[in-house]
Short mmCIF file of C-alpha atoms in Angstrom, two decimals:
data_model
loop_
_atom_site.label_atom_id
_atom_site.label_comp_id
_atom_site.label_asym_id
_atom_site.label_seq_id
_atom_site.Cartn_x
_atom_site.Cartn_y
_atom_site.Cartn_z
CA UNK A 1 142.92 83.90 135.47
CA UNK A 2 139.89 85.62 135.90
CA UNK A 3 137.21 85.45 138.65
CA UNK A 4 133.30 85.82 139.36
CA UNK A 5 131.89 87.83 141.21
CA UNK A 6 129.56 86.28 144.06
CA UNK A 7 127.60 87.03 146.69
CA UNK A 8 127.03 83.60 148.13
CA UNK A 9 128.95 82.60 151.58
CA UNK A 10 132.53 81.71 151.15
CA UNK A 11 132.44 77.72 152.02
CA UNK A 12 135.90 75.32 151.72
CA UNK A 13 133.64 72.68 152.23
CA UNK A 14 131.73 70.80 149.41
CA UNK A 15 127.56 70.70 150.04
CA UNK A 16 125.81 67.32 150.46
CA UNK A 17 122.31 66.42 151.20
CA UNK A 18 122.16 63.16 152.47
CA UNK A 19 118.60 62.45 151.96
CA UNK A 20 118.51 58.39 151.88
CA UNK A 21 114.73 58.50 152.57
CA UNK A 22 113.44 60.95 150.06
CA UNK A 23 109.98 60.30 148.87
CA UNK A 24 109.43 62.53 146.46
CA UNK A 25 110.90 60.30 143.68
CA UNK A 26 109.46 56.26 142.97
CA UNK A 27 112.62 54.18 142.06
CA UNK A 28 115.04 56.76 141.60
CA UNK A 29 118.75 56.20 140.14
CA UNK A 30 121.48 58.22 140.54
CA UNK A 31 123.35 59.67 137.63
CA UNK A 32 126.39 62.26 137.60
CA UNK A 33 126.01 64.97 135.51
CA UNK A 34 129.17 67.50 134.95
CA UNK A 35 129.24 71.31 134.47
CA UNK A 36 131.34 73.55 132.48
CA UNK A 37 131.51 77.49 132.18
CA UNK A 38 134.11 79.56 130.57
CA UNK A 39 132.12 82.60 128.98
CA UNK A 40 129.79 85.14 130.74
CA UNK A 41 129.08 85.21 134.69
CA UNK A 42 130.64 81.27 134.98
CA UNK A 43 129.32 80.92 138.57
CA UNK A 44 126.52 82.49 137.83
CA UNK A 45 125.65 80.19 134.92
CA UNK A 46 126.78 77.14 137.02
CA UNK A 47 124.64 78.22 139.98
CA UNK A 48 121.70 78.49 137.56
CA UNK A 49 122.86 75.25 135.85
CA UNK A 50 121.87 73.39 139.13
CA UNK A 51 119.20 75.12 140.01
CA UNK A 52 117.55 74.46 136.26
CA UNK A 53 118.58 70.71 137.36
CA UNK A 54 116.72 70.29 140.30
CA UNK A 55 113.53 72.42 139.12
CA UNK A 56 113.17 69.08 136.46
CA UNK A 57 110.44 66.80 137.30
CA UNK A 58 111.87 63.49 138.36
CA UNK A 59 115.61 65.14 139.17
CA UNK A 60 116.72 65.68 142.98
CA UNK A 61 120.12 67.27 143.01
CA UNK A 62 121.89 65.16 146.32
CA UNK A 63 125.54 66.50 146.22
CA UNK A 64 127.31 69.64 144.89
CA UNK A 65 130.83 69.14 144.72
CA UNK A 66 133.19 72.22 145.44
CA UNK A 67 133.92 74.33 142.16
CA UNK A 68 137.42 74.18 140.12
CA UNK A 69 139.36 76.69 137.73
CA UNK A 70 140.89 74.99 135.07
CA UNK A 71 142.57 75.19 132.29
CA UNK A 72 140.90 74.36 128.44
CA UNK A 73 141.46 71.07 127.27
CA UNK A 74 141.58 70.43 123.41
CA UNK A 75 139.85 72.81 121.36
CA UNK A 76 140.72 76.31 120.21
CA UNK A 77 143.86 77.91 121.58
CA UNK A 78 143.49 81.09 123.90
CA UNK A 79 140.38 80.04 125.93
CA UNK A 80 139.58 81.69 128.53
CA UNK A 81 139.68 79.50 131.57
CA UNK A 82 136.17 77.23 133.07
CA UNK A 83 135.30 76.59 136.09
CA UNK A 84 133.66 73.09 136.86
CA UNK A 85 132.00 71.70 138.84
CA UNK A 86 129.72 67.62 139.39
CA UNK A 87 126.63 66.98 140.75
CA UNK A 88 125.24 64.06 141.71
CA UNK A 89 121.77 63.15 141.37
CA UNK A 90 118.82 60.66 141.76
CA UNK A 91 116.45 60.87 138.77
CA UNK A 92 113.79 58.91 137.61
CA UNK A 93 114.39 60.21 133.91
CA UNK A 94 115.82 57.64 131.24
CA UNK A 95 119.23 58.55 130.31
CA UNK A 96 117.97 59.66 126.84
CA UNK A 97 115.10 61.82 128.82
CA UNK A 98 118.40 63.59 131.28
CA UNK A 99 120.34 64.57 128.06
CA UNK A 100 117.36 65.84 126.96
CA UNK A 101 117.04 68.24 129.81
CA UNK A 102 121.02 68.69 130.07
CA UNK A 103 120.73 69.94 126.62
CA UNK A 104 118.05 71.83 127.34
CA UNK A 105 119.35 73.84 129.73
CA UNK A 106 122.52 74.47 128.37
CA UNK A 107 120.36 76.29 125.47
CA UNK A 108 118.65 78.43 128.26
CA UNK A 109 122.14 79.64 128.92
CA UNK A 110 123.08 80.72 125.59
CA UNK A 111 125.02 77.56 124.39
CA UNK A 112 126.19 77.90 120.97
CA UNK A 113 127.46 74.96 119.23
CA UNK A 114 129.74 75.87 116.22
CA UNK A 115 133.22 74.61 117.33
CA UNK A 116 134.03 71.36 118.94
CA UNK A 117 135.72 71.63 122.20
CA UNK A 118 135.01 75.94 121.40
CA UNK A 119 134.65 78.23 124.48
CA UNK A 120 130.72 77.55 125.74
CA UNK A 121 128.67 79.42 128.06
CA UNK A 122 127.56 76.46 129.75
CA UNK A 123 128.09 72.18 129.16
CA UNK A 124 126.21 69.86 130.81
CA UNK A 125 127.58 66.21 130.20
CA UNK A 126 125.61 63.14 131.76
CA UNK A 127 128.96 61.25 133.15
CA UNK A 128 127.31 57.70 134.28
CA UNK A 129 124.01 56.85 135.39
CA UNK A 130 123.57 54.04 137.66
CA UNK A 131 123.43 50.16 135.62
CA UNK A 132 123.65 51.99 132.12
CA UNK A 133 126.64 51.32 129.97
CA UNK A 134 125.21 52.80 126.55
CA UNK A 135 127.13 53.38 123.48
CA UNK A 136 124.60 55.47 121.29
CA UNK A 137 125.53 57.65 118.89
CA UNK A 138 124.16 60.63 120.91
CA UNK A 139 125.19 59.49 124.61
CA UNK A 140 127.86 57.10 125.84
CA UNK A 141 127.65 55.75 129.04
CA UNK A 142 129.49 56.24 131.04
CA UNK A 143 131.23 59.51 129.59
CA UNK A 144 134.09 57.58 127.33
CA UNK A 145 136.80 60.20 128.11
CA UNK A 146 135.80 61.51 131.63
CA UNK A 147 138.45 58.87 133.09
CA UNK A 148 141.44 60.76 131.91
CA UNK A 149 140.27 64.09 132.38
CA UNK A 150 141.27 65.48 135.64
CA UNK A 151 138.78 68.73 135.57
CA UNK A 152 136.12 66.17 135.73
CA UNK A 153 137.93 63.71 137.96
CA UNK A 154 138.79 66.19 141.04
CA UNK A 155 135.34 67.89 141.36
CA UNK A 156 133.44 64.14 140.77
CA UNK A 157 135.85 63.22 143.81
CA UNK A 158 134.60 65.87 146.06
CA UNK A 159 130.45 65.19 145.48
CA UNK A 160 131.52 61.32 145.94
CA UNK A 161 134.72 60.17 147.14
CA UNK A 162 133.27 56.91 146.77
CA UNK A 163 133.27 57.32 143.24
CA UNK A 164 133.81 54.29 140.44
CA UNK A 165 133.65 54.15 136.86
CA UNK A 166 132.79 51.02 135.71
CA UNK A 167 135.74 49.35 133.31
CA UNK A 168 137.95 51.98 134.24
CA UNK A 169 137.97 52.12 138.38
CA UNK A 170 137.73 54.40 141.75
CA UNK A 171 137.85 57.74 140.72
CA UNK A 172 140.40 59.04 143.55
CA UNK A 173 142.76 56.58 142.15
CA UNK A 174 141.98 57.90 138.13
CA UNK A 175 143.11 60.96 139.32
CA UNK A 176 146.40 60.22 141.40
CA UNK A 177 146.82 58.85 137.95
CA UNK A 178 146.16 62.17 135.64
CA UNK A 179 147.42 64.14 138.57
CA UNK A 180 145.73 67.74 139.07
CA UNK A 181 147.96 69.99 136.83
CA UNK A 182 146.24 72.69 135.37
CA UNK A 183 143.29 72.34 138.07
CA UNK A 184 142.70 74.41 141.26
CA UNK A 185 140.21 74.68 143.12
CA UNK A 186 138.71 77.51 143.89
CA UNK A 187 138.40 77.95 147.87
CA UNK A 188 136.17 81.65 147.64
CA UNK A 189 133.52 80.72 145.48
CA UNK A 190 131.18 78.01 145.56
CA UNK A 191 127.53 76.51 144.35
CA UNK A 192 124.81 75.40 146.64
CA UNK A 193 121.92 72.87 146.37
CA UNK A 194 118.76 73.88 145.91
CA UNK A 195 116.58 74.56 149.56
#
C-alpha cells in the first residue's frame, strides 16, 4: 500500500470542535459528508477537500474524523488503494445546494467521471443531512449503500460515535456488522479542521 507524504503533526486522535454556540450560521443543520482519494497526493486532496468545505458560505466543518486506508470496493480491478475520511458539518445549504458544492469541489480537484466506481482523485458524497430522507434521482438521502460499507462506516464512527442512520440504525453497531476487513486506519497521517 502506498503512503502520503505529510507534514502535518502525527495525531491518533480524531479532531472535534465542539462549538454548540456558533453564531455565525442562522438555523443550521448538520449533514455528513464523506471523502474519498485514491489518485494523486490523497491527503493532500483530502486536506484541501475540507478546507474547500468550510471556505463555503453557510458550511462550518464541526468534526474531522481520523483518516482510513482501504481497499477499492466495486469498480475496476487493480485500484490503487483510498484513503477516507467523514466530516461532519452544520450548513445552512439545502441538500440540493451541498451536492452542488460537493460536486464542485471534487471538479477543483481534477475529478474525472468516465467509469463508475473508477479510481477518482477526489469523491465527495453527502451521507445524511439532518430530517431529509430524499430519493431524487441525483441525491438519496441518506446515502442508500453507506450502511454496508465499512470504509464509510469506521471513519463516520470516529467524527460521531453517536452516529444513526435512519431505517437502518447506530452506526457502531452497522459496522460490528460489516466488520473492518480491508480497512485500517492510518495512525501517522491525519486531516485537521479549519482554524
Amino acid at each position: 500500500m502506498s503512503s502520503d507524504p505529510t507534514t502535518t503533526p502525527v495525531s491518533p486522535l480524531v479532531e472535534q470542535q465542539v462549538d454548540s454556540a456558533d453564531t455565525t450560521l442562522h438555523n443550521p443543520r448538520r449533514a455528513v459528508v464523506a471523502l474519498g482519494s485514491n489518485l494523486g497526493n490523497r491527503l493532500e486532496t483530502l486536506q484541501g477537500a475540507v478546507d474547500a468545505l468550510e471556505d463555503t458560505p453557510g458550511v462550518r466543518v464541526k468534526a474531522v474524523s481520523a483518516v482510513y486506508e482501504t481497499e477499492s470496493v466495486g469498480g475496476p480491478e487493480d485500484q490503487p488503494a483510498y484513503l477516507n475520511a467523514v466530516l461532519v458539518l452544520r450548513t445552512t445549504l439545502p441538500p440540493s445546494s451541498l451536492l452542488e458544492r460537493a460536486h464542485a469541489v471534487e471538479d477543483a480537484f481534477g475529478r474525472v467521471r468516465e467509469v463508475r466506481w473508477g479510481a477518482r482523485t477526489l469523491d465527495v458524497d453527502i451521507l445524511a443531512y439532518e430530517g431529509v430522507e430524499l430519493d431524487a434521482p441525483d441525491l438519496t438521502l441518506p446515502h442508500p449503500r453507506a450502511h454496508e460499507r465499512a470504509f464509510v462506516l469506521a471513519p463516520w464512527l470516529d467524527a460521531d460515535p453517536e452516529a444513526e442512520i435512519p431505517g437502518h440504525g447506530f452506526v457502531a453497531e452497522l459496522l460490528g456488522k460489516v466488520g473492518e476487513a480491508g480497512v485500517r486506519r492510518r495512525e501517522d497521517v491525519a486531516l485537521h479542521l479549519p482554524e
